[in-house]
Short mmCIF file of C-alpha atoms in Angstrom, two decimals:
data_model
loop_
_atom_site.label_atom_id
_atom_site.label_comp_id
_atom_site.label_asym_id
_atom_site.label_seq_id
_atom_site.Cartn_x
_atom_site.Cartn_y
_atom_site.Cartn_z
CA MET Q 1 -0.89 60.91 40.67
CA SER Q 2 -3.25 59.37 43.22
CA ARG Q 3 -6.94 58.51 43.08
CA GLU Q 4 -7.40 60.29 39.78
CA ARG Q 5 -10.29 59.47 37.48
CA VAL Q 6 -9.11 57.48 34.45
CA VAL Q 7 -11.16 56.26 31.49
CA VAL Q 8 -9.79 53.37 29.42
CA LEU Q 9 -11.38 52.71 26.03
CA GLY Q 10 -11.53 49.06 24.99
CA ALA Q 11 -11.81 45.72 26.79
CA GLY Q 12 -9.34 43.57 24.87
CA VAL Q 13 -6.10 42.44 26.47
CA SER Q 14 -4.48 45.89 26.10
CA GLY Q 15 -7.46 47.73 27.58
CA LEU Q 16 -7.95 45.31 30.46
CA THR Q 17 -4.25 45.20 31.32
CA THR Q 18 -3.96 48.99 31.22
CA ALA Q 19 -7.06 49.38 33.39
CA VAL Q 20 -5.79 46.85 35.95
CA ALA Q 21 -2.36 48.50 36.06
CA MET Q 22 -3.97 51.92 36.58
CA ALA Q 23 -6.21 50.57 39.35
CA LEU Q 24 -3.27 48.84 41.06
CA SER Q 25 -1.50 52.23 41.06
CA GLY Q 26 -4.35 53.79 43.03
CA CYS Q 27 -6.39 55.40 40.27
CA ARG Q 28 -10.18 55.33 40.02
CA VAL Q 29 -10.71 53.70 36.64
CA ALA Q 30 -13.65 53.12 34.31
CA ILE Q 31 -13.56 51.00 31.17
CA HIS Q 32 -15.79 52.17 28.32
CA ALA Q 33 -16.15 49.53 25.61
CA ALA Q 34 -18.63 48.65 22.90
CA GLU Q 35 -17.88 44.95 23.32
CA GLY Q 36 -17.07 42.79 26.32
CA PRO Q 37 -13.80 40.83 26.50
CA ALA Q 38 -15.34 37.69 24.98
CA GLN Q 39 -16.27 39.60 21.80
CA THR Q 40 -12.84 41.18 21.20
CA THR Q 41 -10.09 40.05 18.83
CA SER Q 42 -8.04 39.16 21.91
CA SER Q 43 -10.43 36.33 22.75
CA LEU Q 44 -9.42 34.50 19.55
CA ALA Q 45 -5.67 34.73 20.10
CA ALA Q 46 -3.43 31.77 20.84
CA ALA Q 47 -2.11 33.98 23.66
CA ILE Q 48 1.42 32.64 23.79
CA TRP Q 49 4.28 34.93 24.81
CA HIS Q 50 6.38 35.20 21.68
CA PRO Q 51 7.85 38.06 19.58
CA PHE Q 52 6.43 37.01 16.19
CA TYR Q 53 8.21 38.59 13.17
CA GLN Q 54 9.79 41.28 15.30
CA ALA Q 55 13.16 42.72 14.32
CA PRO Q 56 15.54 43.46 17.22
CA ASP Q 57 14.25 46.49 19.08
CA LEU Q 58 15.20 47.68 22.58
CA VAL Q 59 11.79 49.21 23.35
CA TYR Q 60 10.00 46.05 22.26
CA LEU Q 61 12.47 44.01 24.33
CA ALA Q 62 11.78 46.00 27.50
CA ARG Q 63 8.01 45.69 27.08
CA ALA Q 64 8.20 41.97 26.30
CA ARG Q 65 10.48 41.36 29.29
CA HIS Q 66 8.09 43.18 31.64
CA THR Q 67 5.15 41.14 30.31
CA TYR Q 68 7.02 37.85 30.55
CA ALA Q 69 7.89 38.45 34.21
CA THR Q 70 4.35 39.52 35.10
CA MET Q 71 2.64 36.62 33.36
CA ARG Q 72 5.05 34.13 34.93
CA ARG Q 73 3.99 35.50 38.33
CA LEU Q 74 0.31 35.23 37.36
CA SER Q 75 0.82 31.59 36.36
CA ALA Q 76 1.22 30.78 40.07
CA ASP Q 77 -2.53 31.51 40.42
CA THR Q 78 -4.45 28.67 38.76
CA ALA Q 79 -7.50 30.94 38.43
CA SER Q 80 -5.61 33.15 35.96
CA GLY Q 81 -5.67 30.62 33.13
CA VAL Q 82 -1.94 31.28 32.59
CA ILE Q 83 0.42 28.32 32.53
CA THR Q 84 4.10 27.94 31.73
CA LYS Q 85 4.87 25.63 28.82
CA PRO Q 86 8.04 24.59 26.99
CA LEU Q 87 8.21 26.23 23.57
CA THR Q 88 10.37 24.81 20.80
CA GLU Q 89 11.10 27.31 18.04
CA TYR Q 90 12.59 26.11 14.75
CA PHE Q 91 14.91 28.22 12.59
CA ARG Q 92 15.84 27.80 8.94
CA ARG Q 93 18.99 29.85 9.40
CA ASP Q 94 21.36 29.43 12.33
CA ALA Q 95 21.94 32.94 13.67
CA GLY Q 96 22.54 31.90 17.26
CA GLU Q 97 20.19 32.49 20.15
CA PRO Q 98 17.04 34.55 19.48
CA TRP Q 99 17.64 38.27 20.10
CA TRP Q 100 15.00 38.22 22.85
CA ALA Q 101 16.54 35.20 24.61
CA GLU Q 102 17.40 37.20 27.73
CA CYS Q 103 13.68 37.46 28.55
CA VAL Q 104 12.99 33.74 28.86
CA ALA Q 105 13.82 31.00 31.32
CA ASN Q 106 15.57 27.69 30.67
CA LEU Q 107 16.72 28.45 27.13
CA THR Q 108 18.55 25.51 25.54
CA ARG Q 109 19.61 24.60 22.04
CA VAL Q 110 17.77 21.49 20.90
CA ARG Q 111 20.01 18.73 19.67
CA ASP Q 112 17.46 16.50 17.97
CA THR Q 113 18.70 14.32 15.14
CA GLY Q 114 15.07 13.76 14.11
CA MET Q 115 14.51 17.44 13.33
CA SER Q 116 13.36 18.14 9.78
CA SER Q 117 16.11 19.00 7.31
CA ARG Q 118 14.18 22.21 6.57
CA PHE Q 119 15.59 23.63 9.81
CA THR Q 120 19.19 24.25 10.78
CA CYS Q 121 18.56 24.61 14.52
CA ALA Q 122 15.94 24.89 17.23
CA TYR Q 123 15.77 26.39 20.72
CA ARG Q 124 13.59 25.36 23.63
CA MET Q 125 12.48 27.71 26.41
CA ASP Q 126 9.73 28.17 29.00
CA VAL Q 127 7.03 30.72 28.11
CA PRO Q 128 3.67 31.77 29.54
CA VAL Q 129 0.53 30.72 27.68
CA ALA Q 130 -2.96 31.94 28.52
CA ASP Q 131 -6.35 30.36 28.04
CA THR Q 132 -7.85 33.51 26.58
CA GLY Q 133 -11.40 33.18 27.91
CA THR Q 134 -10.21 32.42 31.45
CA TYR Q 135 -7.46 35.06 31.40
CA LEU Q 136 -9.63 37.90 30.10
CA ARG Q 137 -12.31 37.09 32.71
CA TYR Q 138 -9.59 37.00 35.36
CA LEU Q 139 -8.37 40.47 34.38
CA MET Q 140 -11.92 41.82 34.34
CA ASN Q 141 -12.68 40.33 37.77
CA MET Q 142 -9.43 41.75 39.15
CA PHE Q 143 -10.33 45.14 37.74
CA LEU Q 144 -13.80 45.10 39.31
CA GLU Q 145 -12.45 43.89 42.66
CA LEU Q 146 -10.04 46.85 42.64
CA GLY Q 147 -13.05 49.17 42.46
CA GLY Q 148 -13.14 49.69 38.69
CA THR Q 149 -16.36 50.22 36.76
CA TYR Q 150 -17.35 48.93 33.34
CA VAL Q 151 -19.57 50.93 30.96
CA GLN Q 152 -20.77 49.28 27.77
CA ARG Q 153 -20.87 52.02 25.15
CA CYS Q 154 -19.43 52.92 21.77
CA VAL Q 155 -17.21 55.99 21.94
CA ASP Q 156 -17.01 57.97 18.70
CA ASP Q 157 -14.50 60.52 19.98
CA PRO Q 158 -12.29 60.22 23.08
CA VAL Q 159 -11.65 63.96 23.42
CA PRO Q 160 -15.00 64.90 25.09
CA LEU Q 161 -14.23 62.34 27.80
CA LEU Q 162 -11.41 64.62 28.99
CA ASP Q 163 -14.15 66.80 30.53
CA GLU Q 164 -15.00 64.00 32.97
CA ALA Q 165 -11.62 62.32 33.48
CA GLU Q 166 -8.09 63.41 34.28
CA VAL Q 167 -6.66 60.81 31.92
CA VAL Q 168 -8.14 58.95 28.94
CA VAL Q 169 -6.34 55.95 27.41
CA ASN Q 170 -7.38 54.72 23.98
CA CYS Q 171 -6.93 50.94 23.67
CA CYS Q 172 -9.45 50.45 20.85
CA GLY Q 173 -7.18 48.63 18.40
CA TYR Q 174 -8.53 48.84 14.87
CA GLY Q 175 -11.40 50.92 16.21
CA SER Q 176 -8.91 53.78 16.46
CA ARG Q 177 -9.34 54.36 12.74
CA ARG Q 178 -12.56 56.18 13.54
CA PHE Q 179 -10.47 58.52 15.70
CA GLY Q 180 -8.36 59.44 12.67
CA ASP Q 181 -5.50 56.92 12.57
CA ASP Q 182 -5.25 55.93 8.91
CA ALA Q 183 -2.02 53.99 9.56
CA LEU Q 184 -4.03 51.05 10.87
CA SER Q 185 -4.91 48.05 8.74
CA LEU Q 186 -6.16 44.52 9.33
CA SER Q 187 -4.47 41.17 8.91
CA ARG Q 188 -6.78 38.17 8.87
CA ALA Q 189 -5.80 35.17 10.98
CA ILE Q 190 -7.24 31.66 10.68
CA VAL Q 191 -6.65 29.33 13.61
CA LEU Q 192 -7.90 25.89 14.56
CA ARG Q 193 -8.77 24.60 18.01
CA ALA Q 194 -8.22 20.94 18.80
CA ALA Q 195 -9.03 18.82 21.81
CA ARG Q 196 -6.13 18.17 24.15
CA ASP Q 197 -4.31 14.91 23.50
CA ASP Q 198 -1.18 13.31 24.96
CA ALA Q 199 0.16 13.09 21.41
CA VAL Q 200 1.06 16.79 21.57
CA SER Q 201 3.01 18.29 24.44
CA GLY Q 202 4.21 21.86 24.79
CA CYS Q 203 4.32 24.50 22.07
CA HIS Q 204 6.06 24.58 18.69
CA ILE Q 205 6.66 27.56 16.36
CA ASP Q 206 8.10 28.21 12.91
CA ASP Q 207 7.52 31.84 11.93
CA SER Q 208 10.05 32.02 9.11
CA ASP Q 209 7.28 32.78 6.59
CA PRO Q 210 5.42 35.97 7.57
CA ALA Q 211 2.40 34.98 5.47
CA LEU Q 212 2.12 31.48 6.92
CA PRO Q 213 2.98 31.45 10.63
CA THR Q 214 2.99 27.88 11.87
CA TYR Q 215 2.38 27.28 15.55
CA ILE Q 216 1.07 24.69 17.97
CA VAL Q 217 0.06 26.01 21.37
CA GLU Q 218 -0.93 23.66 24.17
CA ARG Q 219 -3.22 25.47 26.59
CA VAL Q 220 -5.21 24.46 29.68
CA HIS Q 221 -8.32 23.27 27.85
CA ASP Q 222 -7.34 22.96 24.18
CA ILE Q 223 -4.57 23.08 21.59
CA VAL Q 224 -4.42 25.97 19.12
CA LEU Q 225 -3.07 25.33 15.62
CA GLY Q 226 -2.16 28.15 13.29
CA GLY Q 227 -2.25 29.83 11.12
CA THR Q 228 -2.37 32.57 8.53
CA ALA Q 229 -1.55 36.26 8.23
CA ASP Q 230 -3.57 37.71 5.37
CA PRO Q 231 -3.13 41.50 5.11
CA GLY Q 232 -6.16 43.31 3.76
CA LEU Q 233 -8.44 40.26 3.53
CA THR Q 234 -11.78 40.61 5.29
CA SER Q 235 -13.64 37.48 4.19
CA THR Q 236 -14.96 35.36 7.06
CA VAL Q 237 -15.17 32.21 4.94
CA ILE Q 238 -12.80 29.39 5.88
CA ALA Q 239 -12.16 26.97 3.04
CA GLU Q 240 -11.35 23.31 3.59
CA PRO Q 241 -7.97 23.61 1.79
CA GLN Q 242 -6.93 26.28 4.32
CA ILE Q 243 -7.72 23.93 7.19
CA ARG Q 244 -5.80 21.11 5.53
CA ASP Q 245 -2.81 23.38 4.93
CA ILE Q 246 -2.64 24.44 8.59
CA LEU Q 247 -2.88 20.82 9.72
CA HIS Q 248 -0.19 19.79 7.21
CA ARG Q 249 2.24 22.49 8.33
CA CYS Q 250 1.65 21.80 12.01
CA THR Q 251 2.08 18.05 11.51
CA ARG Q 252 5.47 18.70 9.92
CA LEU Q 253 6.47 20.44 13.16
CA CYS Q 254 5.00 17.79 15.45
CA ASP Q 255 3.89 14.33 14.26
CA GLY Q 256 1.31 14.10 17.05
CA VAL Q 257 -0.88 16.78 15.42
CA ALA Q 258 -2.12 14.10 12.99
CA LYS Q 259 -3.90 12.43 15.92
CA LEU Q 260 -5.71 15.56 17.13
CA ARG Q 261 -9.47 16.07 16.87
CA VAL Q 262 -10.20 19.55 15.53
CA ILE Q 263 -13.04 21.24 17.42
CA ASP Q 264 -13.51 24.33 15.29
CA ALA Q 265 -11.89 26.84 12.97
CA ARG Q 266 -11.95 30.55 13.74
CA ILE Q 267 -11.11 33.84 12.06
CA GLY Q 268 -9.77 36.92 13.80
CA PHE Q 269 -8.47 40.24 12.50
CA ARG Q 270 -5.25 41.60 13.94
CA PRO Q 271 -4.86 45.41 14.03
CA ILE Q 272 -1.62 46.11 12.15
CA ARG Q 273 0.43 49.29 12.29
CA GLY Q 274 4.01 50.15 11.29
CA ALA Q 275 4.75 50.28 15.03
CA PRO Q 276 2.53 50.04 18.10
CA ARG Q 277 1.18 53.42 19.17
CA VAL Q 278 2.04 53.78 22.85
CA ALA Q 279 2.24 57.51 23.25
CA ARG Q 280 0.73 60.77 24.43
CA ASP Q 281 -1.67 62.28 21.92
CA ASP Q 282 -0.16 65.00 19.71
CA LYS Q 283 -2.90 67.51 20.52
CA HIS Q 284 -4.32 66.56 23.91
CA ALA Q 285 -1.85 66.17 26.78
CA ARG Q 286 -4.17 64.02 28.93
CA LEU Q 287 -5.09 61.60 26.13
CA PHE Q 288 -2.88 58.54 25.63
CA HIS Q 289 -2.86 55.69 23.14
CA ASN Q 290 -2.02 52.00 23.48
CA TYR Q 291 -2.89 49.96 20.38
CA GLY Q 292 -1.64 48.60 17.06
CA HIS Q 293 0.34 45.64 18.44
CA GLY Q 294 -0.56 43.26 15.61
CA GLY Q 295 0.00 39.71 16.84
CA GLY Q 296 1.95 40.94 19.88
CA GLY Q 297 -0.91 42.07 22.12
CA PHE Q 298 -0.36 39.45 24.82
CA THR Q 299 3.44 39.55 24.48
CA LEU Q 300 3.56 43.32 25.06
CA SER Q 301 0.49 43.87 27.25
CA TRP Q 302 1.97 44.52 30.69
CA GLY Q 303 5.03 46.34 29.35
CA CYS Q 304 2.90 48.71 27.27
CA ALA Q 305 0.52 49.32 30.17
CA HIS Q 306 3.50 50.24 32.35
CA ASP Q 307 4.74 52.65 29.67
CA VAL Q 308 1.34 54.37 29.58
CA LEU Q 309 1.46 54.82 33.36
CA ARG Q 310 4.94 56.28 33.08
CA LEU Q 311 3.92 58.67 30.30
CA ALA Q 312 0.94 59.81 32.36
CA GLY Q 313 3.15 60.42 35.41
CA ILE Q 314 1.43 57.73 37.46
CA VAL Q 315 4.69 55.84 37.97
CA SER Q 316 8.18 57.25 37.76
CA ALA Q 317 10.46 56.56 34.82
CA GLY Q 318 12.66 54.34 36.98
CA THR Q 319 9.86 52.14 38.31
#
């Protein structure tokens, strides 16, 4: 397919990445979105490459590997907001190397006698981390420079757009419920942003408790501390005990967190689905879907975009 008209719905990380990938493949692409990148759930993410809570899965692995390689390449451009940082992940059960270890560079087992007795082992690796505001603007600027157009509008039904485009890709996340996907739900996430400080270096993760993911993510301009995963909760109130709990858990991972100055606390809502929907629509052959990644939007973004291009016949299955 060459120079075909494509409409992508949504301007979060999945929508922007899909639109850029389509434009790089020679398509004429328009993004239709009710909100700009800065207003999306993606803008609140810690944006670290990491397969949170994911059971071993070959499709997930391929998508994560593709994204890792692409974001590592983007980190060479300082304008992208993507940097490579050492991540130390702590495990309460020693099951050997993480199942996704083949994706990452410089994986080593940490032999630290000072590690908390709560953990049996830890692994350190290099991973890409994005400053979300900078990275989303970078993707949008790349998209526009490739000749893409942006239309701010709320789309109530993607099907009529097939009259004006050869391909429509729905990347609306939780907004896809209004298109009929009742399998979607929300999981509330509370995260803190702290000012950068030499007391904390690199990234640290313990995701052994699905309800209380604990992570410290050093980015270009700040340090993100998390967090929570609260299925079904929609309150936007952040209580002081929740802030103290996040700080306590993060300090147990890295003593230096106690010295950080917290800038603000934020709430985001992850779109949760039993499995990401990256597929051709059941009824409309030229309508595709790419959403429902939960906390894995950044980790899967480039791999899922590539899969959409393959499904649409824009790239071959072997590319």
